[in-house]
Short mmCIF file of C-alpha atoms and ligand atoms in Angstrom, two decimals:
data_model
loop_
_atom_site.label_atom_id
_atom_site.label_comp_id
_atom_site.label_asym_id
_atom_site.label_seq_id
_atom_site.Cartn_x
_atom_site.Cartn_y
_atom_site.Cartn_z
CA MET A 26 0.23 0.34 0.24
CA LYS A 27 1.14 3.74 -0.41
CA HIS A 28 2.50 5.85 2.27
CA PHE A 29 0.61 7.91 4.30
CA PRO A 30 2.00 11.63 4.98
CA LYS A 31 4.47 11.15 7.62
CA ASP A 32 2.78 13.22 10.20
CA PHE A 33 -0.81 10.72 9.75
CA LEU A 34 -1.99 9.75 12.91
CA TRP A 35 -2.47 5.93 13.04
CA GLY A 36 -5.13 4.94 16.62
CA THR A 37 -7.92 2.73 17.51
CA ALA A 38 -11.13 3.48 18.92
CA THR A 39 -13.45 2.51 21.20
CA SER A 40 -15.88 3.66 24.05
CA ALA A 41 -16.25 3.43 27.95
CA PHE A 42 -19.78 1.45 28.34
CA GLN A 43 -18.83 -0.92 25.28
CA ILE A 44 -15.56 -2.20 26.72
CA GLU A 45 -15.52 -1.52 30.63
CA GLY A 46 -17.53 -3.19 32.65
CA ALA A 47 -17.88 -2.29 36.31
CA ALA A 48 -20.98 -1.04 35.65
CA ASN A 49 -21.62 -0.22 39.60
CA LYS A 50 -18.32 -0.21 40.62
CA ASP A 51 -16.21 2.20 42.64
CA GLY A 52 -19.24 4.87 43.16
CA LYS A 53 -20.09 4.98 39.09
CA GLY A 54 -23.80 5.62 38.55
CA PRO A 55 -26.28 4.03 35.97
CA SER A 56 -26.10 5.14 32.74
CA ILE A 57 -29.44 5.27 29.93
CA TRP A 58 -27.90 2.36 28.52
CA ASP A 59 -27.42 0.07 32.16
CA ALA A 60 -31.16 0.68 32.48
CA PHE A 61 -31.79 -0.34 28.31
CA CYS A 62 -30.04 -3.49 28.63
CA GLN A 63 -33.10 -4.17 31.52
CA ILE A 64 -35.66 -3.92 29.26
CA PRO A 65 -36.29 -7.59 27.82
CA GLY A 66 -35.51 -7.95 23.74
CA LYS A 67 -33.84 -4.46 23.67
CA VAL A 68 -30.36 -6.45 23.49
CA ASP A 69 -29.82 -9.44 21.16
CA SER A 70 -29.74 -12.25 24.01
CA ASN A 71 -30.38 -9.70 26.66
CA ASP A 72 -26.79 -8.86 26.90
CA THR A 73 -25.68 -6.01 29.14
CA GLY A 74 -22.64 -3.66 30.32
CA ASP A 75 -22.18 -5.29 33.54
CA LEU A 76 -18.72 -6.65 33.06
CA ALA A 77 -18.31 -6.19 28.76
CA CYS A 78 -14.68 -6.78 28.62
CA ASP A 79 -13.63 -5.63 32.03
CA HIS A 80 -11.22 -3.26 30.72
CA TYR A 81 -11.87 -1.22 33.97
CA HIS A 82 -9.66 -4.11 35.90
CA LYS A 83 -7.36 -4.69 32.70
CA MET A 84 -6.61 -1.02 31.12
CA LYS A 85 -2.68 -1.85 31.84
CA GLU A 86 -3.21 -5.25 29.94
CA ASP A 87 -4.93 -3.77 27.23
CA VAL A 88 -2.29 -0.45 27.07
CA GLN A 89 0.54 -2.85 26.47
CA LEU A 90 -1.53 -4.34 23.77
CA MET A 91 -1.85 -1.19 21.90
CA LYS A 92 1.80 -0.61 22.25
CA ASN A 93 2.46 -3.91 20.67
CA LEU A 94 1.10 -2.44 17.69
CA GLY A 95 2.97 0.46 17.46
CA LEU A 96 -0.01 2.60 18.15
CA GLN A 97 -0.26 6.07 18.24
CA ALA A 98 -3.15 7.01 19.43
CA TYR A 99 -6.28 5.78 21.41
CA ARG A 100 -9.64 6.85 21.61
CA PHE A 101 -11.93 6.27 24.23
CA SER A 102 -14.81 8.05 26.16
CA ILE A 103 -15.20 9.06 29.61
CA ALA A 104 -18.69 7.52 31.35
CA TRP A 105 -20.14 10.76 32.46
CA PRO A 106 -21.31 8.37 35.21
CA ARG A 107 -18.37 6.91 36.71
CA ILE A 108 -17.74 11.18 36.94
CA LEU A 109 -20.94 12.37 38.44
CA PRO A 110 -22.86 9.30 39.49
CA ASN A 111 -25.95 11.82 39.48
CA GLY A 112 -24.84 13.40 36.27
CA ARG A 113 -24.23 16.61 38.11
CA ALA A 114 -21.19 18.57 38.64
CA ASP A 115 -21.29 18.81 42.30
CA LYS A 116 -20.84 15.53 43.48
CA ILE A 117 -17.48 14.41 41.88
CA ASN A 118 -16.58 10.27 42.20
CA GLU A 119 -12.65 10.55 42.96
CA LYS A 120 -12.64 6.59 41.97
CA GLY A 121 -13.92 7.47 38.49
CA ILE A 122 -11.71 10.16 38.22
CA GLN A 123 -8.89 8.56 39.32
CA PHE A 124 -9.54 5.48 36.71
CA TYR A 125 -9.42 8.21 33.90
CA SER A 126 -6.37 9.46 34.94
CA ASP A 127 -4.24 6.41 35.77
CA LEU A 128 -5.71 5.22 32.10
CA ILE A 129 -4.03 8.58 30.35
CA ASP A 130 -0.93 8.29 32.48
CA GLU A 131 -0.30 4.71 31.44
CA LEU A 132 -0.90 6.01 27.53
CA LEU A 133 1.38 8.72 27.68
CA ALA A 134 3.95 6.62 29.36
CA ASN A 135 3.59 4.58 26.66
CA ASP A 136 3.96 7.08 23.65
CA ILE A 137 -0.07 6.72 22.64
CA GLU A 138 -1.63 9.64 22.57
CA PRO A 139 -4.97 9.84 24.59
CA TRP A 140 -8.07 11.01 22.42
CA VAL A 141 -11.30 11.41 24.54
CA THR A 142 -14.46 11.67 24.03
CA LEU A 143 -16.89 13.25 26.27
CA TYR A 144 -19.90 11.14 25.14
CA HIS A 145 -20.23 8.17 24.07
CA TRP A 146 -24.15 7.63 24.37
CA ASP A 147 -23.90 6.79 28.00
CA MET A 148 -26.56 9.61 29.58
CA PRO A 149 -26.37 9.54 33.39
CA LEU A 150 -29.52 7.62 34.24
CA ALA A 151 -30.71 10.48 36.58
CA LEU A 152 -30.79 13.17 33.94
CA GLU A 153 -32.57 11.36 32.16
CA PHE A 154 -35.47 10.60 35.09
CA GLU A 155 -35.16 14.29 36.26
CA ASN A 156 -33.98 16.59 33.11
CA ASP A 157 -35.61 13.91 30.12
CA GLY A 158 -31.76 13.81 28.80
CA TRP A 159 -31.39 15.32 25.43
CA LEU A 160 -34.71 16.49 25.44
CA GLY A 161 -34.42 18.67 28.42
CA ASP A 162 -33.50 22.51 28.19
CA ASP A 163 -30.90 22.76 30.74
CA ILE A 164 -28.69 19.55 29.70
CA SER A 165 -26.67 21.29 27.51
CA ASP A 166 -25.94 23.58 30.83
CA LEU A 167 -25.10 20.71 32.45
CA PHE A 168 -23.32 18.78 29.55
CA ALA A 169 -20.85 22.03 29.63
CA ASP A 170 -20.19 21.75 33.46
CA TYR A 171 -19.41 18.04 33.11
CA ALA A 172 -17.17 18.77 30.43
CA ARG A 173 -15.06 21.49 32.79
CA VAL A 174 -14.95 18.64 35.30
CA CYS A 175 -12.97 16.50 32.75
CA TYR A 176 -10.72 19.36 31.45
CA GLN A 177 -9.93 20.09 35.13
CA HIS A 178 -8.43 17.10 35.60
CA PHE A 179 -7.27 15.88 33.08
CA GLY A 180 -6.50 18.22 30.59
CA ASP A 181 -3.40 18.96 31.89
CA ARG A 182 -2.48 15.62 30.29
CA VAL A 183 -5.18 15.31 27.27
CA LYS A 184 -4.73 17.50 24.23
CA ASN A 185 -7.62 16.15 22.02
CA TRP A 186 -10.89 16.38 22.80
CA ILE A 187 -13.81 14.76 20.96
CA THR A 188 -17.60 16.80 22.54
CA ILE A 189 -19.69 14.06 21.67
CA ASN A 190 -20.15 10.95 19.51
CA GLU A 191 -22.46 10.64 16.40
CA PRO A 192 -25.54 12.84 16.92
CA TRP A 193 -26.97 11.00 14.06
CA VAL A 194 -27.17 7.96 15.98
CA ILE A 195 -28.09 9.80 19.74
CA THR A 196 -30.83 11.24 17.94
CA VAL A 197 -32.14 8.93 15.09
CA LEU A 198 -31.64 5.73 17.07
CA GLY A 199 -32.48 6.70 20.51
CA TYR A 200 -35.44 9.07 19.72
CA GLY A 201 -36.57 8.69 16.22
CA MET A 202 -36.65 4.48 15.78
CA GLY A 203 -36.20 4.00 19.72
CA LEU A 204 -33.36 0.97 18.51
CA PHE A 205 -31.05 2.56 21.13
CA ALA A 206 -31.14 3.98 24.43
CA PRO A 207 -33.89 6.13 25.72
CA GLY A 208 -35.38 4.08 23.04
CA ARG A 209 -38.40 6.91 22.06
CA VAL A 210 -40.16 6.71 19.01
CA SER A 211 -41.05 9.76 17.34
CA ASN A 212 -40.88 11.96 14.30
CA ALA A 213 -40.08 15.67 16.29
CA GLU A 214 -37.76 14.63 19.04
CA PRO A 215 -34.90 13.56 17.18
CA TYR A 216 -34.92 17.03 15.83
CA GLN A 217 -35.29 18.52 19.58
CA ALA A 218 -32.71 16.09 20.89
CA GLY A 219 -30.05 17.02 18.12
CA HIS A 220 -30.16 20.92 18.91
CA ASN A 221 -30.06 20.40 22.35
CA VAL A 222 -26.96 17.82 21.42
CA LEU A 223 -25.68 20.91 19.10
CA LEU A 224 -25.35 23.12 21.64
CA ALA A 225 -23.73 20.96 24.48
CA HIS A 226 -21.21 20.35 22.17
CA ALA A 227 -20.81 24.39 21.72
CA LYS A 228 -21.07 25.12 24.75
CA ALA A 229 -18.28 22.61 26.37
CA VAL A 230 -16.39 24.40 23.69
CA ASP A 231 -16.68 27.43 24.64
CA VAL A 232 -15.67 26.29 28.35
CA TYR A 233 -12.31 25.20 26.95
CA ARG A 234 -11.64 27.92 24.92
CA LYS A 235 -12.67 30.63 27.50
CA GLU A 236 -11.02 29.32 30.49
CA PHE A 237 -8.51 26.27 29.52
CA GLN A 238 -7.28 25.98 25.78
CA THR A 239 -4.64 28.89 26.05
CA ASN A 240 -2.94 27.10 29.10
CA GLN A 241 -3.49 23.56 28.05
CA LYS A 242 -3.33 24.23 24.22
CA GLY A 243 -5.17 21.07 22.75
CA LYS A 244 -7.63 20.69 20.33
CA ILE A 245 -11.05 19.87 20.55
CA GLY A 246 -13.99 18.78 18.28
CA ILE A 247 -16.92 16.77 17.86
CA THR A 248 -17.68 13.92 15.19
CA ASN A 249 -20.23 12.96 13.03
CA ASN A 250 -20.97 9.46 11.33
CA CYS A 251 -21.78 9.80 8.10
CA ASP A 252 -22.18 6.88 5.36
CA TRP A 253 -21.72 7.94 1.61
CA ARG A 254 -25.30 8.28 -0.32
CA GLU A 255 -25.00 7.17 -4.02
CA PRO A 256 -27.80 8.40 -6.60
CA ALA A 257 -29.14 5.24 -7.55
CA THR A 258 -29.54 6.14 -11.52
CA ASP A 259 -28.24 9.78 -13.26
CA ASP A 260 -31.90 11.49 -13.00
CA PRO A 261 -31.47 14.02 -11.48
CA LYS A 262 -34.56 13.67 -8.80
CA ASP A 263 -32.12 10.64 -7.80
CA ILE A 264 -29.23 12.96 -7.76
CA ALA A 265 -30.97 15.80 -5.92
CA ALA A 266 -32.90 12.57 -3.03
CA ALA A 267 -28.94 11.08 -2.95
CA GLN A 268 -27.57 14.92 -1.70
CA ARG A 269 -31.19 16.09 0.42
CA ALA A 270 -30.06 12.26 1.85
CA MET A 271 -26.92 13.60 2.73
CA GLU A 272 -28.26 16.64 4.54
CA PHE A 273 -30.10 15.18 6.18
CA PHE A 274 -27.19 12.46 7.63
CA LEU A 275 -24.21 14.89 7.90
CA ALA A 276 -25.09 18.47 7.23
CA TRP A 277 -28.02 18.58 9.84
CA PHE A 278 -25.12 18.29 12.46
CA ALA A 279 -22.28 19.73 10.49
CA ASP A 280 -23.64 22.97 8.50
CA PRO A 281 -24.55 24.56 11.99
CA ILE A 282 -20.83 24.00 12.75
CA TYR A 283 -19.54 25.47 9.68
CA LEU A 284 -21.99 27.29 7.79
CA GLY A 285 -24.26 28.64 10.82
CA ASP A 286 -27.52 26.79 10.82
CA TYR A 287 -29.63 23.84 9.29
CA PRO A 288 -29.48 22.89 5.93
CA LYS A 289 -32.34 24.68 4.13
CA CYS A 290 -33.54 21.55 2.82
CA MET A 291 -34.34 20.87 6.21
CA ARG A 292 -36.00 23.48 7.32
CA ASP A 293 -38.11 23.42 4.00
CA ARG A 294 -39.26 19.91 4.88
CA VAL A 295 -39.24 19.61 8.38
CA GLY A 296 -40.72 22.77 9.33
CA GLU A 297 -41.63 23.89 13.11
CA ARG A 298 -40.35 20.50 14.16
CA LEU A 299 -36.94 21.74 13.76
CA PRO A 300 -35.94 24.46 16.83
CA VAL A 301 -34.69 27.50 15.74
CA PHE A 302 -31.27 28.62 16.96
CA THR A 303 -30.81 32.41 18.37
CA ASP A 304 -28.13 35.16 16.88
CA SER A 305 -26.19 33.78 19.90
CA GLU A 306 -26.34 30.51 19.64
CA LYS A 307 -25.47 30.47 15.70
CA ALA A 308 -22.14 32.19 16.79
CA LEU A 309 -21.38 29.82 19.60
CA LEU A 310 -21.65 26.97 17.38
CA LYS A 311 -19.92 28.14 14.19
CA ASN A 312 -16.50 27.63 14.15
CA SER A 313 -17.03 25.38 17.29
CA SER A 314 -14.77 22.76 15.87
CA ASP A 315 -10.61 22.45 15.34
CA PHE A 316 -11.11 19.40 13.35
CA PHE A 317 -13.50 17.30 11.45
CA GLY A 318 -13.96 14.29 13.32
CA LEU A 319 -15.66 11.54 11.06
CA ASN A 320 -16.98 7.82 11.15
CA HIS A 321 -17.57 6.12 8.48
CA TYR A 322 -18.79 2.37 7.77
CA SER A 323 -20.56 1.94 5.04
CA THR A 324 -22.99 3.38 1.42
CA MET A 325 -26.21 2.82 0.15
CA LEU A 326 -28.04 3.94 -3.40
CA VAL A 327 -30.39 6.70 -2.89
CA SER A 328 -33.99 6.99 -5.37
CA ASP A 329 -35.82 9.52 -5.00
CA GLY A 330 -39.37 8.74 -2.68
CA SER A 331 -41.11 11.69 -3.52
CA GLU A 332 -44.16 9.26 -5.05
CA GLY A 333 -43.82 6.73 -2.19
CA LEU A 334 -41.91 5.28 0.46
CA ILE A 335 -40.55 1.64 -0.01
CA GLU A 336 -40.00 -0.22 3.41
CA THR A 337 -36.74 -0.18 4.54
CA SER A 338 -35.16 -2.35 7.01
CA VAL A 339 -33.40 -1.02 9.84
CA TYR A 340 -29.76 -1.01 8.81
CA ASP A 341 -30.29 0.68 5.79
CA ASN A 342 -30.19 3.74 7.96
CA SER A 343 -32.41 5.90 6.64
CA GLY A 344 -33.67 7.89 9.52
CA MET A 345 -36.46 10.35 9.32
CA ALA A 346 -37.61 9.06 5.79
CA GLU A 347 -41.07 10.79 6.03
CA ASP A 348 -39.11 13.88 5.84
CA GLN A 349 -36.34 13.02 3.33
CA MET A 350 -38.61 10.94 0.57
CA ILE A 351 -36.00 9.01 -0.39
CA ASN A 352 -35.78 5.30 -0.84
CA LEU A 353 -32.40 3.56 -0.38
CA SER A 354 -31.50 0.42 -2.18
CA SER A 355 -27.79 -1.49 -2.37
CA ASP A 356 -26.09 -2.56 -5.39
CA PRO A 357 -26.69 -6.76 -5.19
CA GLU A 358 -22.67 -6.72 -6.24
CA TRP A 359 -21.55 -5.34 -3.04
CA LYS A 360 -20.21 -7.67 -0.19
CA LYS A 361 -21.75 -7.40 3.20
CA THR A 362 -19.98 -7.13 6.82
CA ALA A 363 -22.12 -9.09 9.55
CA MET A 364 -24.27 -6.21 10.42
CA GLY A 365 -25.51 -6.17 6.76
CA TRP A 366 -23.41 -3.25 5.91
CA ASN A 367 -22.53 -2.67 2.14
CA LEU A 368 -18.47 -3.01 1.51
CA VAL A 369 -17.83 -0.14 -0.83
CA PRO A 370 -14.84 1.60 0.32
CA TRP A 371 -14.62 4.59 -2.62
CA GLY A 372 -17.73 5.54 -1.03
CA CYS A 373 -15.69 6.41 1.82
CA ARG A 374 -13.53 8.60 -1.13
CA LYS A 375 -16.24 10.45 -2.41
CA LEU A 376 -17.90 11.47 1.20
CA LEU A 377 -14.40 12.92 2.23
CA GLU A 378 -14.17 14.82 -0.96
CA TRP A 379 -18.05 15.53 -0.56
CA ILE A 380 -17.27 17.34 3.29
CA ASN A 381 -13.79 18.88 1.31
CA GLU A 382 -15.93 21.05 -1.27
CA ARG A 383 -19.25 21.84 1.44
CA TYR A 384 -16.80 23.13 4.30
CA ASP A 385 -13.89 24.84 2.72
CA SER A 386 -11.30 21.95 3.31
CA PRO A 387 -11.62 21.09 7.14
CA GLU A 388 -8.74 19.34 8.84
CA ILE A 389 -10.28 15.88 9.19
CA TYR A 390 -9.97 12.64 11.45
CA ILE A 391 -11.61 9.51 10.61
CA THR A 392 -12.23 8.24 14.04
CA GLU A 393 -13.80 5.38 12.96
CA ASN A 394 -13.80 2.73 10.60
CA GLY A 395 -13.95 -0.79 10.48
CA CYS A 396 -16.46 -3.90 10.37
CA ALA A 397 -18.40 -6.90 12.08
CA MET A 398 -17.18 -9.82 10.73
CA ASP A 399 -18.10 -13.63 11.76
CA ASN A 400 -14.76 -15.50 12.41
CA GLU A 401 -13.90 -18.51 14.39
CA MET A 402 -10.43 -18.84 16.73
CA ILE A 403 -8.81 -21.76 15.27
CA ASP A 404 -6.41 -23.38 17.48
CA GLY A 405 -5.71 -19.87 19.06
CA LYS A 406 -5.54 -17.56 16.01
CA VAL A 407 -7.77 -15.48 14.10
CA ASP A 408 -7.49 -15.19 11.11
CA ASP A 409 -9.98 -12.39 10.17
CA GLN A 410 -8.45 -11.45 5.79
CA ASN A 411 -12.08 -10.18 5.59
CA ARG A 412 -11.58 -7.82 7.97
CA LEU A 413 -8.10 -7.08 7.31
CA ASP A 414 -9.23 -6.37 3.36
CA TYR A 415 -12.20 -4.11 4.76
CA ILE A 416 -9.27 -1.99 6.64
CA LYS A 417 -6.86 -2.13 3.38
CA THR A 418 -9.47 -0.79 1.24
CA TYR A 419 -10.89 1.77 3.03
CA LEU A 420 -7.50 2.92 4.05
CA GLU A 421 -6.62 2.85 0.02
CA ALA A 422 -9.95 5.00 -0.46
CA CYS A 423 -8.36 7.36 1.98
CA HIS A 424 -5.10 7.77 0.63
CA GLU A 425 -6.94 8.61 -3.42
CA ALA A 426 -9.04 11.22 -1.06
CA ILE A 427 -5.62 12.22 0.04
CA GLU A 428 -4.25 12.79 -3.30
CA ASN A 429 -7.10 14.33 -4.53
CA GLY A 430 -6.59 17.58 -1.80
CA VAL A 431 -8.71 16.21 1.37
CA GLN A 432 -6.62 17.22 4.42
CA LEU A 433 -6.98 13.99 6.23
CA LYS A 434 -4.72 13.60 9.00
CA GLY A 435 -5.63 10.22 10.80
CA TYR A 436 -7.26 7.23 10.77
CA PHE A 437 -8.94 5.22 13.85
CA VAL A 438 -10.06 1.72 13.77
CA TRP A 439 -12.96 0.78 15.08
CA SER A 440 -12.32 -1.00 17.13
CA PHE A 441 -9.40 -2.15 19.60
CA MET A 442 -10.83 -4.94 20.73
CA ASP A 443 -13.93 -7.07 20.52
CA ASN A 444 -17.14 -5.48 22.27
CA PHE A 445 -20.42 -4.59 23.18
CA GLU A 446 -21.48 -3.85 20.19
CA TRP A 447 -25.15 -1.87 21.25
CA ALA A 448 -28.46 -3.27 20.16
CA SER A 449 -26.62 -6.48 19.16
CA GLY A 450 -24.93 -7.28 22.03
CA TYR A 451 -21.92 -9.40 22.05
CA SER A 452 -22.81 -11.38 19.14
CA LYS A 453 -21.41 -9.04 16.36
CA ARG A 454 -17.32 -8.51 16.61
CA PHE A 455 -15.65 -5.44 15.68
CA GLY A 456 -12.08 -5.96 17.02
CA ILE A 457 -9.09 -6.33 15.37
CA HIS A 458 -8.28 -8.12 18.97
CA HIS A 459 -10.44 -10.74 19.49
CA VAL A 460 -12.28 -10.82 23.10
CA ASP A 461 -13.27 -14.55 24.66
CA TYR A 462 -16.10 -13.59 26.92
CA GLU A 463 -15.75 -16.48 29.49
CA THR A 464 -11.85 -15.95 30.06
CA LEU A 465 -11.68 -12.51 28.72
CA VAL A 466 -8.69 -13.44 26.81
CA ARG A 467 -7.42 -11.03 24.56
CA THR A 468 -5.90 -12.23 21.12
CA PRO A 469 -4.35 -10.16 18.41
CA LYS A 470 -6.29 -10.91 15.22
CA ALA A 471 -4.41 -11.17 12.15
CA SER A 472 -5.82 -7.24 11.07
CA ALA A 473 -4.38 -6.50 14.28
CA LEU A 474 -0.63 -7.66 13.39
CA TRP A 475 -1.11 -6.39 9.71
CA TYR A 476 -1.95 -3.03 11.37
CA ALA A 477 1.39 -2.93 13.27
CA GLU A 478 3.27 -3.95 9.98
CA LEU A 479 1.48 -0.86 8.15
CA ILE A 480 1.93 1.56 11.28
CA LYS A 481 5.57 0.70 11.25
CA ALA A 482 6.03 1.13 7.42
CA ASN A 483 4.19 4.59 7.53
CA THR A 484 5.97 6.02 10.74
CA GLU A 485 9.37 4.77 9.28
CA VAL A 486 9.35 6.39 6.25
C1 GAL B 521 -20.09 3.85 15.39
C2 GAL B 521 -20.18 3.65 17.16
C3 GAL B 521 -19.22 2.83 18.05
C4 GAL B 521 -19.60 1.34 17.23
C5 GAL B 521 -19.29 1.53 15.57
C6 GAL B 521 -19.84 -0.04 15.00
O1 GAL B 521 -21.61 4.22 15.24
O2 GAL B 521 -19.64 5.12 17.50
O3 GAL B 521 -19.84 2.92 19.12
O4 GAL B 521 -20.36 0.77 17.75
O5 GAL B 521 -20.50 2.56 15.38
O6 GAL B 521 -21.54 -0.10 15.14
#
């Protein structure tokens, strides 16, 4: 494979709820995902995050595995209720602070840059009950207070902050389709929740910039997720539908940050269900990300649905389909991952170029990319050539995007290890390390060994 620029950052990613376990140890409060897992039928096999990979107790071992990879950066998230059991900043759980502080020290001692996400979906349950979670008016201020606690305790050592992971998933799957916590189904709440998510991001960035950034000299941004949407035909209606789909997926959350407001096509179609930013909120949001964090997995074809929607499966991720009036489909030639997601590397290149064009060449970090594949462990080894091919072909597409002028600065594989895959529980494995959920033994898969070689080859040049 071709070489990447020499300052290109190589990482892997995880999130707190998916790996930590220790769900109610050492003073941690419950999160909406702890509760959601208790509702029968919400999660495959009714799996929970109680133990997960027990990373809470195996942190040092995990950092050694990262070191073995030659990893330059590790993206993890802080569990808000581990730091603030009731969600509020007036009661700090010192043991929670200690855990993340130790993790950060351990990473730095091994020359691995911590990339810290403040919110990867585990809203403190107390705030869900008392403040309606992301629907509540004061949630953005509560989030900014929590962020301040994190900057205060970790900002001397953490130089890369991500406020929120994937507003689209939080809102569409959590408040539109009811597939993820808090499990609500509505055609209005996703817009309300999304509005508050954006304000929470902006306020947390404002706190960092005003109170910490000058001294601590770090970067802060948000991570959005987006699949690529390719027009199904060259009919202008399908081309317009694909553009609309991109705006409802990514521009919903990126336009307010880069361009100052929601996309016009959303305002026209969603009407009063889409909240309005005040002028001061717009000002707070504009330019509130030092980099463009992107999680990308897959691609779908789009055709215009103005004359009627066909039923799509949940994996089609069409979210708010009646507002967009699009139909999604797949090319039957495309290979699929174990999630049923299409494997289309060129979609990654097109997406990067779309972002580059619309938002005037921002610095982009792919903060997640990877795949679930069904591979068995045989004789102590997992030969996941399929995952290796996925990562390799997606990285080739990234390389092309860079050659075409995209400012792509780094790449984080999802995931460092197999983990709790939300509604799919432990049935889907995204890791480049295999986790045996009985013994908790970790084993590098073929993809991990290959990734280590790739990092080495790129950093030596
Ligand atoms: C992302 C999410 C991760 C992981 C991944 C694979 O949406 O941020 O937590 O689950 O998808 O589905």
